[in-house]
Coordinates of C-alpha atoms in Angstrom, one line a residue:
M390 CA -18.0 83.9 -25.3
V391 CA -15.8 81.3 -23.7
E392 CA -17.0 77.7 -23.8
R393 CA -17.0 75.9 -20.5
A394 CA -14.6 72.9 -20.4
D395 CA -17.3 70.8 -18.8
S396 CA -19.6 71.2 -21.7
D397 CA -17.0 69.7 -24.1
P398 CA -17.7 65.9 -24.5
T399 CA -14.0 65.4 -25.1
A400 CA -13.2 67.1 -21.9
K401 CA -15.6 64.8 -20.0
V402 CA -13.9 61.8 -21.4
T403 CA -10.5 63.3 -20.5
A404 CA -11.6 64.1 -17.0
A405 CA -12.9 60.5 -16.4
A406 CA -9.8 58.8 -17.7
P407 CA -7.6 57.5 -14.8
R408 CA -4.2 59.0 -14.2
W409 CA -1.7 56.2 -14.0
A410 CA 1.3 56.4 -11.7
W411 CA 4.2 54.1 -11.0
R412 CA 4.5 52.2 -7.8
R413 CA 7.0 49.6 -6.6
S414 CA 4.4 47.0 -7.2
G415 CA 3.8 48.2 -10.8
W416 CA 1.5 50.6 -12.6
W417 CA -1.4 51.8 -10.5
A418 CA -4.5 53.8 -11.1
P419 CA -7.0 55.4 -8.7
G420 CA -9.8 52.9 -8.0
E421 CA -7.6 49.8 -8.3
D422 CA -7.3 49.4 -4.6
A423 CA -11.0 49.6 -4.2
K424 CA -11.6 47.0 -6.8
R425 CA -9.0 44.7 -5.1
D426 CA -10.7 45.2 -1.8
A427 CA -14.1 44.4 -3.3
R428 CA -12.7 41.1 -4.6
G429 CA -11.2 40.2 -1.2
P430 CA -7.8 38.6 -0.5
S431 CA -6.1 36.6 -3.3
A432 CA -5.6 32.9 -3.2
W433 CA -2.0 33.5 -2.1
T434 CA -3.0 35.7 0.8
R435 CA -5.9 33.7 2.1
G436 CA -5.4 30.8 4.6
R437 CA -2.1 31.9 6.2
V438 CA -3.2 30.4 9.6
L439 CA -4.0 27.1 7.8
A440 CA -0.5 27.2 6.2
A441 CA 1.1 27.8 9.6
L442 CA -0.8 24.8 11.1
A443 CA 0.3 22.7 8.1
V444 CA 4.0 23.7 8.8
L445 CA 3.5 22.9 12.5
T446 CA 2.0 19.5 11.7
A447 CA 5.0 18.8 9.4
G448 CA 7.4 19.8 12.1
L449 CA 5.8 17.5 14.7
L450 CA 5.9 14.6 12.2
A451 CA 9.5 15.2 11.1
F452 CA 11.0 16.2 14.4
H453 CA 8.8 14.4 17.0
R454 CA 12.0 13.3 18.8
A455 CA 12.6 16.9 19.6
V456 CA 9.4 17.2 21.6
P457 CA 10.7 17.0 25.2
N458 CA 9.8 14.1 27.4
T459 CA 10.8 15.6 30.7
T460 CA 7.4 17.1 31.6
G461 CA 4.4 14.7 31.4
R462 CA 6.3 12.6 28.8
L463 CA 4.7 14.7 26.1
G464 CA 7.1 13.2 23.5
S465 CA 5.9 9.7 24.2
L466 CA 2.3 10.8 24.2
L467 CA 2.7 12.4 20.7
E468 CA 4.5 9.4 19.4
A469 CA 1.9 6.9 20.6
F470 CA -0.6 8.5 18.3
L471 CA 1.8 9.9 15.6
P472 CA 0.0 8.2 12.6
W473 CA -3.2 10.1 13.5
L474 CA -1.5 13.4 12.5
G475 CA -2.4 12.2 9.0
L476 CA -6.1 12.9 10.0
V477 CA -5.1 16.5 10.9
V478 CA -3.6 16.8 7.4
V479 CA -6.9 15.7 5.8
V480 CA -8.9 18.2 7.9
L481 CA -6.5 21.0 6.9
L482 CA -6.8 20.0 3.3
G483 CA -10.6 20.3 3.4
L484 CA -10.3 23.7 5.1
A485 CA -7.8 24.9 2.5
L486 CA -10.0 23.9 -0.4
L487 CA -13.0 25.6 1.3
R488 CA -10.9 28.8 1.7
R489 CA -9.5 28.4 -1.8
S490 CA -6.1 29.1 -0.3
A491 CA -3.2 28.4 -2.6
T492 CA -0.7 29.2 0.2
A493 CA -2.2 26.5 2.5
L494 CA -2.4 23.9 -0.3
V495 CA 1.3 24.4 -1.0
A496 CA 2.2 24.3 2.7
L497 CA 0.3 21.0 3.1
L498 CA 2.8 19.4 0.8
L499 CA 5.2 19.4 3.8
P500 CA 3.1 17.3 6.2
V501 CA 2.0 15.0 3.4
A502 CA 5.7 14.3 2.5
A503 CA 6.6 13.8 6.2
W504 CA 3.7 11.4 6.9
T505 CA 4.4 9.5 3.7
Y506 CA 8.0 9.1 4.6
L507 CA 7.2 7.8 8.1
F508 CA 4.1 5.6 7.4
G509 CA 3.6 5.3 3.6
G510 CA 5.5 2.0 3.5
L511 CA 3.0 0.4 5.9
L512 CA 0.3 0.9 3.3
L513 CA 2.1 -1.2 0.7
P514 CA 1.1 -4.8 0.1
G515 CA 3.1 -7.5 1.9
T516 CA 5.5 -9.8 0.1
K517 CA 4.7 -13.3 -0.8
P518 CA 5.3 -16.0 1.8
S519 CA 8.6 -17.9 1.6
A520 CA 9.8 -21.3 2.8
H521 CA 11.7 -19.6 5.6
D522 CA 8.6 -17.8 7.0
L523 CA 7.4 -18.4 10.5
A524 CA 3.8 -17.4 11.2
V525 CA 3.0 -16.0 14.6
V526 CA 0.0 -14.7 16.6
Q527 CA 0.3 -12.3 19.5
H528 CA -2.8 -11.7 21.7
N529 CA -3.5 -10.1 25.1
A530 CA -6.3 -12.6 25.9
G531 CA -7.8 -10.4 28.6
D532 CA -8.2 -11.3 32.3
E533 CA -11.9 -10.7 32.0
N534 CA -12.4 -12.7 28.8
T535 CA -15.5 -14.9 29.3
D536 CA -14.9 -17.1 26.3
P537 CA -11.3 -18.5 26.5
A538 CA -12.3 -21.6 24.5
G539 CA -13.6 -19.5 21.6
T540 CA -10.6 -17.2 21.8
A541 CA -8.2 -20.2 21.6
R542 CA -10.1 -21.7 18.6
A543 CA -10.1 -18.3 16.8
L544 CA -6.3 -18.0 17.2
A545 CA -5.7 -21.6 16.1
D546 CA -7.8 -21.1 13.0
A547 CA -5.1 -18.6 11.7
E548 CA -2.8 -21.6 11.7
P549 CA 0.3 -19.9 13.1
D550 CA 3.5 -21.7 14.2
L551 CA 3.5 -19.8 17.5
I552 CA 0.8 -18.3 19.7
A553 CA 1.8 -15.9 22.4
L554 CA -0.8 -15.0 25.1
E555 CA -0.8 -12.5 28.0
E556 CA -3.2 -12.0 30.9
L557 CA -3.6 -15.7 31.5
V558 CA -5.6 -16.1 34.6
P559 CA -5.6 -19.4 36.6
Q560 CA -9.3 -20.2 35.9
A561 CA -8.8 -19.8 32.1
L562 CA -5.4 -21.4 31.7
P563 CA -6.7 -25.1 31.6
V564 CA -9.2 -24.1 28.9
Y565 CA -6.4 -22.7 26.7
E566 CA -4.3 -25.7 27.3
K567 CA -7.0 -28.2 26.4
T568 CA -8.3 -26.3 23.4
L569 CA -4.8 -25.6 21.9
A570 CA -3.3 -29.0 22.7
P571 CA -4.3 -30.9 19.5
D572 CA -2.5 -28.4 17.2
Y573 CA 0.1 -27.0 19.6
P574 CA 1.6 -29.9 21.6
Y575 CA 4.4 -27.7 23.0
H576 CA 3.8 -24.9 25.4
T577 CA 5.2 -23.0 28.4
V578 CA 3.5 -20.7 30.8
Q579 CA 5.4 -18.4 33.2
G580 CA 3.2 -16.3 35.4
T581 CA 0.5 -14.6 33.3
V582 CA 2.2 -15.1 29.9
G583 CA 2.5 -18.2 27.7
L584 CA 3.7 -19.5 24.4
W585 CA 2.1 -22.4 22.4
S586 CA 4.2 -23.9 19.6
K587 CA 4.0 -26.5 16.8
H588 CA 7.8 -26.9 17.3
P589 CA 9.6 -28.3 20.3
L590 CA 10.5 -25.9 23.1
T591 CA 13.5 -26.1 25.5
D592 CA 15.1 -23.9 28.2
A593 CA 11.9 -22.2 29.1
R594 CA 12.3 -19.8 32.1
L595 CA 10.8 -16.9 33.8
L596 CA 12.1 -13.5 32.7
D597 CA 12.3 -10.8 35.4
I598 CA 11.1 -7.5 33.9
K599 CA 9.4 -6.2 37.1
P600 CA 9.9 -2.5 37.9
R601 CA 11.5 -1.9 41.3
A602 CA 8.4 -0.1 42.7
I603 CA 6.1 -3.1 42.3
T604 CA 6.3 -5.1 45.5
E605 CA 3.4 -7.7 44.9
P606 CA 3.9 -10.9 42.9
W607 CA 4.3 -9.9 39.2
S608 CA 5.5 -12.3 36.5
R609 CA 5.0 -11.0 33.0
G610 CA 7.9 -12.3 31.0
L611 CA 9.3 -15.5 29.6
R612 CA 12.2 -16.7 27.5
T613 CA 12.4 -20.0 25.6
V614 CA 14.1 -21.7 22.7
V615 CA 12.0 -22.8 19.7
H616 CA 13.5 -25.6 17.6
T617 CA 12.4 -25.1 14.0
Q618 CA 13.5 -26.8 10.8
H619 CA 15.6 -23.6 10.1
G620 CA 17.4 -23.7 13.4
E621 CA 17.0 -22.5 17.0
I622 CA 15.2 -19.3 17.8
A623 CA 15.1 -17.5 21.1
V624 CA 11.5 -16.4 21.7
Y625 CA 10.5 -13.8 24.3
V626 CA 7.0 -13.2 25.4
A627 CA 6.3 -10.1 27.5
H628 CA 3.6 -7.9 28.9
L629 CA 5.0 -4.5 29.9
P630 CA 3.2 -2.4 32.6
S631 CA 0.3 -0.3 31.5
V632 CA 0.5 3.5 31.0
R633 CA -2.0 6.0 32.2
L634 CA -3.0 9.4 30.8
R635 CA -3.4 11.9 33.7
A636 CA -3.8 15.6 34.0
S637 CA 0.0 15.8 34.5
G638 CA 0.7 13.9 31.3
L639 CA 1.5 10.3 30.4
A640 CA 2.5 8.1 33.3
S641 CA 4.8 5.6 31.7
S642 CA 7.8 5.3 34.0
W643 CA 7.1 1.7 35.0
R644 CA 6.6 0.7 31.3
D645 CA 9.9 2.4 30.4
E646 CA 11.8 0.7 33.2
S647 CA 10.4 -2.7 32.2
A648 CA 11.3 -2.1 28.6
G649 CA 14.8 -1.3 29.7
L650 CA 15.1 -4.6 31.6
L651 CA 13.7 -6.5 28.6
G652 CA 16.1 -4.7 26.2
K653 CA 19.1 -5.8 28.4
A654 CA 18.0 -9.4 28.4
I655 CA 17.6 -9.4 24.6
A656 CA 21.0 -7.7 24.1
A657 CA 22.6 -10.4 26.2
E658 CA 20.9 -13.2 24.3
K659 CA 23.5 -15.5 22.7
L660 CA 21.3 -17.0 20.0
K661 CA 21.4 -15.0 16.8
T662 CA 17.7 -15.0 15.9
V663 CA 15.3 -13.5 18.5
I664 CA 11.6 -13.0 18.3
L665 CA 9.7 -10.8 20.7
L666 CA 5.9 -11.2 21.1
G667 CA 4.0 -9.1 23.5
D668 CA 1.7 -6.4 24.7
V669 CA 4.3 -3.6 25.2
N670 CA 1.7 -0.9 25.9
S671 CA 2.8 1.5 23.2
T672 CA 3.6 1.9 19.6
V673 CA 7.0 1.3 18.0
D674 CA 7.4 5.1 17.5
D675 CA 7.3 5.7 21.2
R676 CA 10.9 6.6 22.4
G677 CA 10.1 4.7 25.7
L678 CA 10.5 1.5 23.7
A679 CA 13.9 2.5 22.4
P680 CA 15.7 -0.3 24.3
L681 CA 13.7 -2.7 22.1
T682 CA 13.3 -0.8 18.8
S683 CA 17.0 0.1 18.7
Q684 CA 18.0 -3.5 18.3
M685 CA 15.0 -5.2 16.8
N686 CA 13.0 -5.0 13.5
A687 CA 9.3 -4.0 13.6
A688 CA 6.7 -4.8 11.0
E689 CA 7.4 -3.3 7.5
R690 CA 3.8 -3.5 6.3
G691 CA 0.5 -2.9 8.0
F692 CA -0.9 -0.7 10.7
A693 CA -2.8 -3.4 12.7
F694 CA -4.2 -1.1 15.3
S695 CA -5.1 -3.5 18.2
F696 CA -6.3 -1.5 21.1
P697 CA -9.0 -0.9 22.2
A698 CA -10.8 -3.6 20.4
A699 CA -14.1 -1.6 20.2
F700 CA -12.3 1.3 18.4
P701 CA -8.6 0.5 17.8
L702 CA -6.5 3.6 18.0
A703 CA -3.0 2.1 18.3
R704 CA -1.0 -1.1 17.9
I705 CA 0.4 -1.8 21.3
D706 CA 0.6 -5.6 20.6
Q707 CA 3.9 -6.0 18.9
V708 CA 5.9 -8.5 16.9
M709 CA 9.6 -7.7 16.7
A710 CA 12.6 -9.7 15.6
R711 CA 16.4 -9.7 15.5
S712 CA 18.2 -11.3 12.6
A713 CA 14.9 -11.8 10.9
T714 CA 12.3 -9.6 9.0
V715 CA 8.8 -9.0 10.2
G716 CA 6.7 -8.8 7.1
H717 CA 3.0 -7.8 6.9
I718 CA 1.2 -7.5 10.2
R719 CA -2.6 -7.5 10.5
T720 CA -5.3 -7.9 13.0
L721 CA -7.6 -10.9 13.4
P722 CA -11.3 -10.7 14.3
A723 CA -12.2 -9.7 17.8
T724 CA -12.3 -12.2 20.6
G725 CA -13.6 -11.8 24.2
S726 CA -10.7 -9.6 25.0
D727 CA -10.4 -5.8 24.9
H728 CA -7.4 -6.3 22.5
L729 CA -7.5 -7.5 18.9
P730 CA -5.1 -10.4 18.1
V731 CA -2.3 -9.5 15.6
T732 CA -0.6 -12.0 13.2
A733 CA 2.5 -11.6 11.2
R734 CA 4.9 -13.6 9.1
I735 CA 8.6 -13.5 10.1
T736 CA 11.2 -14.3 7.4
L737 CA 14.3 -15.8 8.9
D738 CA 17.6 -14.6 7.6

């Protein structure tokens, strides 16, 4: 009588044992794929879309100048809000942790490095004031500001050497002059922009930065010389044209043209040290301001988002300097304007 193989306990064990085979990926046994499928994708295969988005974000940060500005000025639009790509990185980080994706987490190192390179320095504390510092305040006071006296007092309380104002309307101008006069005996107003100073002013004049397409009266720039204990400084106050976000993109051609005229005037300035205070209607990352940023220093510390005052998204009120260093910039408390005032200390070379 022949014993059946399936009645042998040893045979049962032998039959149940997996048969191993060699694959390019290593030793494999039947059932291993099923176990792997049951566990789901690994940490290195999950989150590939998140990883791709992280790489794209890093590319936009590192190569934002490569985004074309020919159609709808998309490049300028991106650059106006470039720091906010850091928020995209935070969202992607949360999703990567939720997905437990090692690939996405590693890919996120790229945008983190790019953002830190571009904006990390702004988070550092400012340097200590020096004897050669000049404190300045820049503020678009707002043509609908119902409390010019309170605005003037708030700016003077910061005790700057210079106060630059834009959108000075005729009915509010006497209020600013009267309120600021005790602490700022020197001032000049040209059109809708003005400068108040603790130091003597000379050679004040209107600066023509009006785009060709504007035919109505439009005076938004001035140039004057401030006589400080450290020498003469050419100070420019400007309010560049507004930009508009439309379905076709960013409408900034007037702003760009005005920035070009202002840049030419500063390039031709004979005095070594130049300070620019103004509402330039964009951030210093916007290539539309290249005529200014290519020859002047911007703030080294601080974000100081100034507009809109209710929920600041960007710093369009700028303090720039030539042959001087703009240190920490910060916002002051809200006034009756739709902009926040910004203040900075400028170290003269």
